[in-house]
Structure formats: structure tokens, C-alpha cells
């Protein structure tokens, strides 16, 4: 248990569907992240939220829409996805401190877009 | 299990042997480096970190070496165990860990 819980663990959706991924951290951290892990690429940072405010959008297509209602919860809303969006989506949290802060990852949501 | 890369470098070692996993990083301005371990079906898990003002750091059965001259990072695992089988990622960043850049990863297999 890393203290970061992601649901659902597996999701299959069509290109016209709308779904959401949820992440909850129980560590009292002040920053949350979405990463994408594809079969042929290193982990890619998608979004960063500090104290509920988005501080990083790594050129992510608008069909991915993040939401951070509070420091403990992070969502990734999905709509009109493409098959190439199929990947493992990892949520992480950290306590932002000067000079760094260890990332704690959830176990990921495996997304398949048909 | 998870498939995290079709072109991952792989390393196979015998149980009980030491293993060394290497990583070349790209940004000479990076000042903070982390090794993560990802087991099948799980998210990456922190192993050990090192800052650029150090060249070596030891943990429990693991040692990280940093060579800033050639931008090279290595992870040494002593007396490998079956539970060490996983994909290992190095990550670099500067000015804090919020924009970690991950390497492609190395798949380590421990043979009985």
C-alpha cells in the first residue's frame, strides 16, 4: 500500500464514451500528478497540481481533462479518446519541499480504447 | 503482468549475485536523481535518491552512483533476491522533483 488509491484499475471504453479516472491520496501531501505509461515510451508527465491549482500541463490534448477538487483527490475526465490513448495512467502524490519530494504512485488505471 | 516497453534493455542475474543497472541522463542541469522499481501490476516504487552534490549513496542492499562528468547514474543491488525482479527506472529533475523525467527502464530478471 502506497497510500495512493486509483479507481478503476481497468477500464475499456469506446471512442465516443465519457469516463473518469479517480485518484485519492491518504498521505496528506500537497501535490498530485497524472502520468501516462505507454508500451513503447517512458513515463510521461501529464498534469501537476499544487494545493489544488494546476501548475503543469505537459501539452496534453484537451480530450483529457483533469480536476482537483481538493488536495486529496484528483480526477482525469476522458472523452472522445483515440485508440492510441490506450495506456496505464498513473496517479502520484508528493509533499513539495525545497529541493525535491518523493513521488508516491498508485497502482494505475489500465485504459483500453476500442 | 504489465508491459512497460517492448524495447526495454534487459538484465538477467543469478539469485544471490550482485546486479548493476545503468542509466544515462540527458540534462546537465539536473540536480536530483531517483531510482524507481516497478513490479508487474503495480505502480513505480521509490528505491533511493541522490542529489548532485553527492557521488554515492547507500541504502539497504542498494547503492546509487552518480557520475556527473559523463551524466551517468547506476543502481547496484547486492545479493539479489527473486523479489528484485522488476523494471527499474531512473529519473532526473532539477529545482525539485515535480517535473521528473523518466528513463525507459531496465527489466531485471532474477534466475533461481
PDB file of C-alpha atoms in Angstrom:
ATOM      1  CA  UNK A   1       0.000   0.000   0.000  1.00  0.00           C
ATOM      2  CA  UNK A   2       1.474   3.287  -1.120  1.00  0.00           C
ATOM      3  CA  UNK A   3      -1.292   5.485   0.238  1.00  0.00           C
ATOM      4  CA  UNK A   4      -2.427   6.406  -3.273  1.00  0.00           C
ATOM      5  CA  UNK A   5      -5.552   4.649  -4.499  1.00  0.00           C
ATOM      6  CA  UNK A   6      -6.701   4.636  -8.098  1.00  0.00           C
ATOM      7  CA  UNK A   7     -10.031   3.503  -9.483  1.00  0.00           C
ATOM      8  CA  UNK A   8     -10.949   1.798 -11.646  1.00  0.00           C
ATOM      9  CA  UNK A   9      -7.958  -0.478 -12.099  1.00  0.00           C
ATOM     10  CA  UNK A  10      -9.145  -1.448 -15.565  1.00  0.00           C
ATOM     11  CA  UNK A  11     -11.335   0.451 -17.995  1.00  0.00           C
ATOM     12  CA  UNK A  12     -12.459  -0.331 -21.522  1.00  0.00           C
ATOM     13  CA  UNK A  13     -14.210   2.399 -23.440  1.00  0.00           C
ATOM     14  CA  UNK A  14     -15.275   3.281 -26.932  1.00  0.00           C
ATOM     15  CA  UNK A  15     -14.101   6.400 -28.684  1.00  0.00           C
ATOM     16  CA  UNK A  16     -17.412   8.165 -28.112  1.00  0.00           C
ATOM     17  CA  UNK A  17     -17.683   7.355 -24.407  1.00  0.00           C
ATOM     18  CA  UNK A  18     -17.079   9.646 -21.479  1.00  0.00           C
ATOM     19  CA  UNK A  19     -15.442   8.179 -18.413  1.00  0.00           C
ATOM     20  CA  UNK A  20     -13.379   9.350 -15.472  1.00  0.00           C
ATOM     21  CA  UNK A  21     -10.395   8.044 -13.576  1.00  0.00           C
ATOM     22  CA  UNK A  22     -10.191   8.743  -9.879  1.00  0.00           C
ATOM     23  CA  UNK A  23      -7.240   9.078  -7.564  1.00  0.00           C
ATOM     24  CA  UNK A  24      -7.201   9.576  -3.808  1.00  0.00           C
ATOM     25  CA  UNK A  25      -4.157  10.034  -1.622  1.00  0.00           C
ATOM     26  CA  UNK A  26      -4.171   9.366   2.115  1.00  0.00           C
ATOM     27  CA  UNK A  27      -0.732  10.806   2.815  1.00  0.00           C
ATOM     28  CA  UNK A  28      -1.535  14.437   3.499  1.00  0.00           C
ATOM     29  CA  UNK A  29       0.505  15.555   0.508  1.00  0.00           C
ATOM     30  CA  UNK A  30       0.068  18.904  -1.188  1.00  0.00           C
ATOM     31  CA  UNK A  31       0.801  17.937  -4.787  1.00  0.00           C
ATOM     32  CA  UNK A  32      -0.775  15.408  -7.152  1.00  0.00           C
ATOM     33  CA  UNK A  33       0.170  14.249 -10.614  1.00  0.00           C
ATOM     34  CA  UNK A  34      -1.071  12.310 -13.613  1.00  0.00           C
ATOM     35  CA  UNK A  35       1.421  10.259 -15.619  1.00  0.00           C
ATOM     36  CA  UNK A  36       0.875   8.182 -18.744  1.00  0.00           C
ATOM     37  CA  UNK A  37       2.762   4.936 -19.239  1.00  0.00           C
ATOM     38  CA  UNK A  38       2.616   3.522 -22.759  1.00  0.00           C
ATOM     39  CA  UNK A  39       4.115   0.316 -24.039  1.00  0.00           C
ATOM     40  CA  UNK A  40       6.843   1.947 -26.071  1.00  0.00           C
ATOM     41  CA  UNK A  41       7.602   5.130 -24.157  1.00  0.00           C
ATOM     42  CA  UNK A  42       8.963   6.215 -20.791  1.00  0.00           C
ATOM     43  CA  UNK A  43       6.546   7.564 -18.214  1.00  0.00           C
ATOM     44  CA  UNK A  44       5.181  10.879 -19.420  1.00  0.00           C
ATOM     45  CA  UNK A  45       4.124  13.622 -17.057  1.00  0.00           C
ATOM     46  CA  UNK A  46       0.664  14.928 -17.969  1.00  0.00           C
ATOM     47  CA  UNK A  47      -0.506  17.270 -15.230  1.00  0.00           C
ATOM     48  CA  UNK A  48       0.710  18.648 -11.908  1.00  0.00           C
ATOM     49  CA  UNK A  49      -1.469  20.148  -9.208  1.00  0.00           C
ATOM     50  CA  UNK A  50      -0.077  22.036  -6.228  1.00  0.00           C
ATOM     51  CA  UNK A  51      -2.507  22.921  -3.459  1.00  0.00           C
ATOM     52  CA  UNK A  52      -5.381  22.152  -5.886  1.00  0.00           C
ATOM     53  CA  UNK A  53      -4.042  24.527  -8.534  1.00  0.00           C
ATOM     54  CA  UNK A  54      -2.809  23.223 -11.855  1.00  0.00           C
ATOM     55  CA  UNK A  55       0.817  24.198 -12.299  1.00  0.00           C
ATOM     56  CA  UNK A  56       1.779  21.988 -15.203  1.00  0.00           C
ATOM     57  CA  UNK A  57       0.037  20.855 -18.371  1.00  0.00           C
ATOM     58  CA  UNK A  58       2.524  18.977 -20.474  1.00  0.00           C
ATOM     59  CA  UNK A  59       0.855  19.711 -23.826  1.00  0.00           C
ATOM     60  CA  UNK A  60      -1.869  17.189 -23.149  1.00  0.00           C
ATOM     61  CA  UNK A  61      -4.746  17.023 -25.671  1.00  0.00           C
ATOM     62  CA  UNK A  62      -7.984  18.563 -24.478  1.00  0.00           C
ATOM     63  CA  UNK A  63      -9.751  15.193 -24.617  1.00  0.00           C
ATOM     64  CA  UNK A  64      -8.055  14.663 -21.241  1.00  0.00           C
ATOM     65  CA  UNK A  65      -9.499  16.993 -18.635  1.00  0.00           C
ATOM     66  CA  UNK A  66      -8.115  16.928 -15.090  1.00  0.00           C
ATOM     67  CA  UNK A  67      -9.943  18.053 -11.994  1.00  0.00           C
ATOM     68  CA  UNK A  68      -8.574  18.541  -8.498  1.00  0.00           C
ATOM     69  CA  UNK A  69     -11.344  19.454  -6.054  1.00  0.00           C
ATOM     70  CA  UNK A  70      -9.042  19.258  -3.032  1.00  0.00           C
ATOM     71  CA  UNK A  71      -5.520  18.227  -2.136  1.00  0.00           C
ATOM     72  CA  UNK A  72      -6.539  14.595  -1.613  1.00  0.00           C
ATOM     73  CA  UNK A  73      -8.495  13.901  -4.783  1.00  0.00           C
ATOM     74  CA  UNK A  74      -7.616  14.041  -8.439  1.00  0.00           C
ATOM     75  CA  UNK A  75      -9.702  13.076 -11.421  1.00  0.00           C
ATOM     76  CA  UNK A  76      -8.961  12.592 -15.091  1.00  0.00           C
ATOM     77  CA  UNK A  77     -12.034  13.019 -17.250  1.00  0.00           C
ATOM     78  CA  UNK A  78     -11.853  11.242 -20.581  1.00  0.00           C
ATOM     79  CA  UNK A  79     -13.882  11.961 -23.677  1.00  0.00           C
ATOM     80  CA  UNK A  80     -13.582  11.244 -27.369  1.00  0.00           C
ATOM     81  CA  UNK A  81     -10.407   9.259 -26.857  1.00  0.00           C
ATOM     82  CA  UNK A  82      -8.386   7.563 -29.565  1.00  0.00           C
ATOM     83  CA  UNK A  83      -7.025   4.004 -29.597  1.00  0.00           C
ATOM     84  CA  UNK A  84      -3.503   5.410 -29.165  1.00  0.00           C
ATOM     85  CA  UNK A  85      -4.604   6.745 -25.781  1.00  0.00           C
ATOM     86  CA  UNK A  86      -4.693   3.183 -24.502  1.00  0.00           C
ATOM     87  CA  UNK A  87      -2.120   3.063 -21.716  1.00  0.00           C
ATOM     88  CA  UNK A  88      -1.590   2.772 -17.991  1.00  0.00           C
ATOM     89  CA  UNK A  89      -2.486   6.039 -16.275  1.00  0.00           C
ATOM     90  CA  UNK A  90      -0.637   6.562 -13.043  1.00  0.00           C
ATOM     91  CA  UNK A  91      -1.506   8.998 -10.317  1.00  0.00           C
ATOM     92  CA  UNK A  92       1.120  10.169  -7.860  1.00  0.00           C
ATOM     93  CA  UNK A  93       1.358  12.496  -4.912  1.00  0.00           C
ATOM     94  CA  UNK A  94       4.169  14.229  -3.082  1.00  0.00           C
ATOM     95  CA  UNK A  95       4.856  16.706  -0.349  1.00  0.00           C
ATOM     96  CA  UNK A  96       6.509  19.604  -2.051  1.00  0.00           C
ATOM     97  CA  UNK A  97       9.640  20.624  -0.165  1.00  0.00           C
ATOM     98  CA  UNK A  98      12.640  22.676  -1.140  1.00  0.00           C
ATOM     99  CA  UNK A  99      14.911  20.633  -3.352  1.00  0.00           C
ATOM    100  CA  UNK A 100      12.542  17.804  -4.032  1.00  0.00           C
ATOM    101  CA  UNK A 101       9.985  15.432  -2.649  1.00  0.00           C
ATOM    102  CA  UNK A 102       9.490  11.744  -3.257  1.00  0.00           C
ATOM    103  CA  UNK A 103       6.639  10.754  -5.545  1.00  0.00           C
ATOM    104  CA  UNK A 104       4.293   8.080  -4.306  1.00  0.00           C
ATOM    105  CA  UNK A 105       2.496   6.302  -7.128  1.00  0.00           C
ATOM    106  CA  UNK A 106      -0.792   4.479  -7.216  1.00  0.00           C
ATOM    107  CA  UNK A 107      -1.101   1.154  -8.990  1.00  0.00           C
ATOM    108  CA  UNK A 108      -2.537   2.727 -12.096  1.00  0.00           C
ATOM    109  CA  UNK A 109      -5.664   2.527 -14.193  1.00  0.00           C
ATOM    110  CA  UNK A 110      -5.229   0.395 -17.297  1.00  0.00           C
ATOM    111  CA  UNK A 111      -7.217   2.050 -20.068  1.00  0.00           C
ATOM    112  CA  UNK A 112      -8.154   0.383 -23.336  1.00  0.00           C
ATOM    113  CA  UNK A 113      -9.819   2.473 -26.039  1.00  0.00           C
ATOM    114  CA  UNK A 114     -11.599   0.487 -28.704  1.00  0.00           C
TER     115      UNK A 114
ATOM    116  CA  UNK B   1       1.520  -8.514 -15.855  1.00  0.00           C
ATOM    117  CA  UNK B   2       2.316  -5.053 -17.063  1.00  0.00           C
ATOM    118  CA  UNK B   3       4.065  -4.463 -20.316  1.00  0.00           C
ATOM    119  CA  UNK B   4       6.022  -1.285 -19.907  1.00  0.00           C
ATOM    120  CA  UNK B   5       8.106  -1.383 -23.013  1.00  0.00           C
ATOM    121  CA  UNK B   6       8.841  -3.648 -25.967  1.00  0.00           C
ATOM    122  CA  UNK B   7      12.362  -2.301 -26.285  1.00  0.00           C
ATOM    123  CA  UNK B   8      13.475  -2.373 -22.703  1.00  0.00           C
ATOM    124  CA  UNK B   9      17.051  -3.256 -22.002  1.00  0.00           C
ATOM    125  CA  UNK B  10      17.084  -6.437 -20.012  1.00  0.00           C
ATOM    126  CA  UNK B  11      19.387  -7.859 -17.411  1.00  0.00           C
ATOM    127  CA  UNK B  12      19.347 -11.386 -16.061  1.00  0.00           C
ATOM    128  CA  UNK B  13      21.310 -12.363 -12.989  1.00  0.00           C
ATOM    129  CA  UNK B  14      21.514 -15.393 -10.771  1.00  0.00           C
ATOM    130  CA  UNK B  15      19.888 -15.228  -7.394  1.00  0.00           C
ATOM    131  CA  UNK B  16      22.447 -14.145  -4.850  1.00  0.00           C
ATOM    132  CA  UNK B  17      24.620 -12.309  -7.345  1.00  0.00           C
ATOM    133  CA  UNK B  18      25.033  -8.557  -7.452  1.00  0.00           C
ATOM    134  CA  UNK B  19      23.436  -6.582 -10.255  1.00  0.00           C
ATOM    135  CA  UNK B  20      24.229  -3.204 -11.739  1.00  0.00           C
ATOM    136  CA  UNK B  21      21.679  -1.234 -13.706  1.00  0.00           C
ATOM    137  CA  UNK B  22      22.903   1.738 -15.670  1.00  0.00           C
ATOM    138  CA  UNK B  23      21.249   4.925 -16.806  1.00  0.00           C
ATOM    139  CA  UNK B  24      22.426   7.843 -18.889  1.00  0.00           C
ATOM    140  CA  UNK B  25      20.661  11.088 -18.155  1.00  0.00           C
ATOM    141  CA  UNK B  26      20.245  13.945 -20.524  1.00  0.00           C
ATOM    142  CA  UNK B  27      20.193  17.248 -18.698  1.00  0.00           C
ATOM    143  CA  UNK B  28      23.464  18.514 -17.267  1.00  0.00           C
ATOM    144  CA  UNK B  29      21.426  20.905 -15.108  1.00  0.00           C
ATOM    145  CA  UNK B  30      19.632  18.044 -13.331  1.00  0.00           C
ATOM    146  CA  UNK B  31      20.419  18.074  -9.648  1.00  0.00           C
ATOM    147  CA  UNK B  32      18.217  15.353  -8.208  1.00  0.00           C
ATOM    148  CA  UNK B  33      18.017  11.744  -9.308  1.00  0.00           C
ATOM    149  CA  UNK B  34      15.768   8.905  -8.250  1.00  0.00           C
ATOM    150  CA  UNK B  35      15.579   5.186  -8.905  1.00  0.00           C
ATOM    151  CA  UNK B  36      12.153   3.579  -9.030  1.00  0.00           C
ATOM    152  CA  UNK B  37      11.169  -0.080  -9.123  1.00  0.00           C
ATOM    153  CA  UNK B  38       8.020  -1.231 -10.859  1.00  0.00           C
ATOM    154  CA  UNK B  39       6.776  -4.741 -10.261  1.00  0.00           C
ATOM    155  CA  UNK B  40       4.241  -6.367 -12.508  1.00  0.00           C
ATOM    156  CA  UNK B  41       0.787  -4.923 -11.955  1.00  0.00           C
ATOM    157  CA  UNK B  42       1.976  -2.162  -9.669  1.00  0.00           C
ATOM    158  CA  UNK B  43       2.963   1.448  -9.857  1.00  0.00           C
ATOM    159  CA  UNK B  44       6.574   2.626  -9.580  1.00  0.00           C
ATOM    160  CA  UNK B  45       8.005   2.481  -6.086  1.00  0.00           C
ATOM    161  CA  UNK B  46      10.778   4.720  -4.774  1.00  0.00           C
ATOM    162  CA  UNK B  47      14.051   2.920  -4.073  1.00  0.00           C
ATOM    163  CA  UNK B  48      16.715   5.514  -3.485  1.00  0.00           C
ATOM    164  CA  UNK B  49      17.627   9.045  -4.463  1.00  0.00           C
ATOM    165  CA  UNK B  50      20.763  11.121  -4.757  1.00  0.00           C
ATOM    166  CA  UNK B  51      21.495  14.802  -5.135  1.00  0.00           C
ATOM    167  CA  UNK B  52      24.094  16.236  -7.443  1.00  0.00           C
ATOM    168  CA  UNK B  53      26.365  17.245  -4.580  1.00  0.00           C
ATOM    169  CA  UNK B  54      26.970  13.567  -3.868  1.00  0.00           C
ATOM    170  CA  UNK B  55      28.503  10.811  -5.948  1.00  0.00           C
ATOM    171  CA  UNK B  56      27.408   7.813  -3.904  1.00  0.00           C
ATOM    172  CA  UNK B  57      24.579   6.923  -1.605  1.00  0.00           C
ATOM    173  CA  UNK B  58      23.817   3.630   0.070  1.00  0.00           C
ATOM    174  CA  UNK B  59      20.582   2.109   1.216  1.00  0.00           C
ATOM    175  CA  UNK B  60      19.589  -1.348   2.281  1.00  0.00           C
ATOM    176  CA  UNK B  61      21.207  -3.674  -0.305  1.00  0.00           C
ATOM    177  CA  UNK B  62      21.191  -0.841  -2.852  1.00  0.00           C
ATOM    178  CA  UNK B  63      23.782   1.739  -3.817  1.00  0.00           C
ATOM    179  CA  UNK B  64      23.400   4.564  -6.277  1.00  0.00           C
ATOM    180  CA  UNK B  65      26.423   6.044  -8.000  1.00  0.00           C
ATOM    181  CA  UNK B  66      26.386   9.363  -9.817  1.00  0.00           C
ATOM    182  CA  UNK B  67      28.996  10.440 -12.331  1.00  0.00           C
ATOM    183  CA  UNK B  68      28.172  13.973 -13.375  1.00  0.00           C
ATOM    184  CA  UNK B  69      31.118  14.204 -15.744  1.00  0.00           C
ATOM    185  CA  UNK B  70      29.607  11.659 -18.099  1.00  0.00           C
ATOM    186  CA  UNK B  71      25.997  12.095 -16.944  1.00  0.00           C
ATOM    187  CA  UNK B  72      25.723   8.540 -15.765  1.00  0.00           C
ATOM    188  CA  UNK B  73      23.752   7.002 -12.947  1.00  0.00           C
ATOM    189  CA  UNK B  74      23.883   3.427 -11.746  1.00  0.00           C
ATOM    190  CA  UNK B  75      21.982   1.286  -9.296  1.00  0.00           C
ATOM    191  CA  UNK B  76      23.743  -1.583  -7.625  1.00  0.00           C
ATOM    192  CA  UNK B  77      21.681  -4.286  -5.941  1.00  0.00           C
ATOM    193  CA  UNK B  78      23.567  -6.630  -3.677  1.00  0.00           C
ATOM    194  CA  UNK B  79      22.696 -10.289  -3.169  1.00  0.00           C
ATOM    195  CA  UNK B  80      19.700 -10.223  -5.498  1.00  0.00           C
ATOM    196  CA  UNK B  81      16.527 -11.994  -4.483  1.00  0.00           C
ATOM    197  CA  UNK B  82      13.546 -13.199  -6.541  1.00  0.00           C
ATOM    198  CA  UNK B  83      11.587 -10.197  -5.289  1.00  0.00           C
ATOM    199  CA  UNK B  84      14.030  -7.898  -7.043  1.00  0.00           C
ATOM    200  CA  UNK B  85      12.633  -8.954 -10.421  1.00  0.00           C
ATOM    201  CA  UNK B  86      11.024  -5.824 -11.814  1.00  0.00           C
ATOM    202  CA  UNK B  87      11.514  -2.931 -14.183  1.00  0.00           C
ATOM    203  CA  UNK B  88      13.856  -0.279 -12.822  1.00  0.00           C
ATOM    204  CA  UNK B  89      13.596   3.352 -13.894  1.00  0.00           C
ATOM    205  CA  UNK B  90      15.953   6.198 -13.316  1.00  0.00           C
ATOM    206  CA  UNK B  91      14.502   9.697 -13.169  1.00  0.00           C
ATOM    207  CA  UNK B  92      16.088  13.117 -13.204  1.00  0.00           C
ATOM    208  CA  UNK B  93      14.924  16.581 -12.386  1.00  0.00           C
ATOM    209  CA  UNK B  94      16.154  19.943 -11.271  1.00  0.00           C
ATOM    210  CA  UNK B  95      14.766  22.528  -8.881  1.00  0.00           C
ATOM    211  CA  UNK B  96      12.627  19.997  -7.081  1.00  0.00           C
ATOM    212  CA  UNK B  97      11.029  16.726  -8.045  1.00  0.00           C
ATOM    213  CA  UNK B  98       7.855  17.996  -9.601  1.00  0.00           C
ATOM    214  CA  UNK B  99       8.948  17.532 -13.194  1.00  0.00           C
ATOM    215  CA  UNK B 100      10.649  14.183 -13.093  1.00  0.00           C
ATOM    216  CA  UNK B 101      11.908  12.922 -16.442  1.00  0.00           C
ATOM    217  CA  UNK B 102      11.972   9.149 -16.529  1.00  0.00           C
ATOM    218  CA  UNK B 103      14.259   6.881 -18.473  1.00  0.00           C
ATOM    219  CA  UNK B 104      12.944   3.987 -20.482  1.00  0.00           C
ATOM    220  CA  UNK B 105      13.652   1.415 -17.815  1.00  0.00           C
ATOM    221  CA  UNK B 106      15.568  -1.842 -17.482  1.00  0.00           C
ATOM    222  CA  UNK B 107      13.878  -5.162 -16.882  1.00  0.00           C
ATOM    223  CA  UNK B 108      15.753  -7.152 -14.261  1.00  0.00           C
ATOM    224  CA  UNK B 109      15.135 -10.899 -14.074  1.00  0.00           C
ATOM    225  CA  UNK B 110      16.471 -12.968 -11.209  1.00  0.00           C
ATOM    226  CA  UNK B 111      17.165 -16.568 -12.143  1.00  0.00           C
ATOM    227  CA  UNK B 112      16.887 -19.205  -9.420  1.00  0.00           C
TER     228      UNK B 112
END
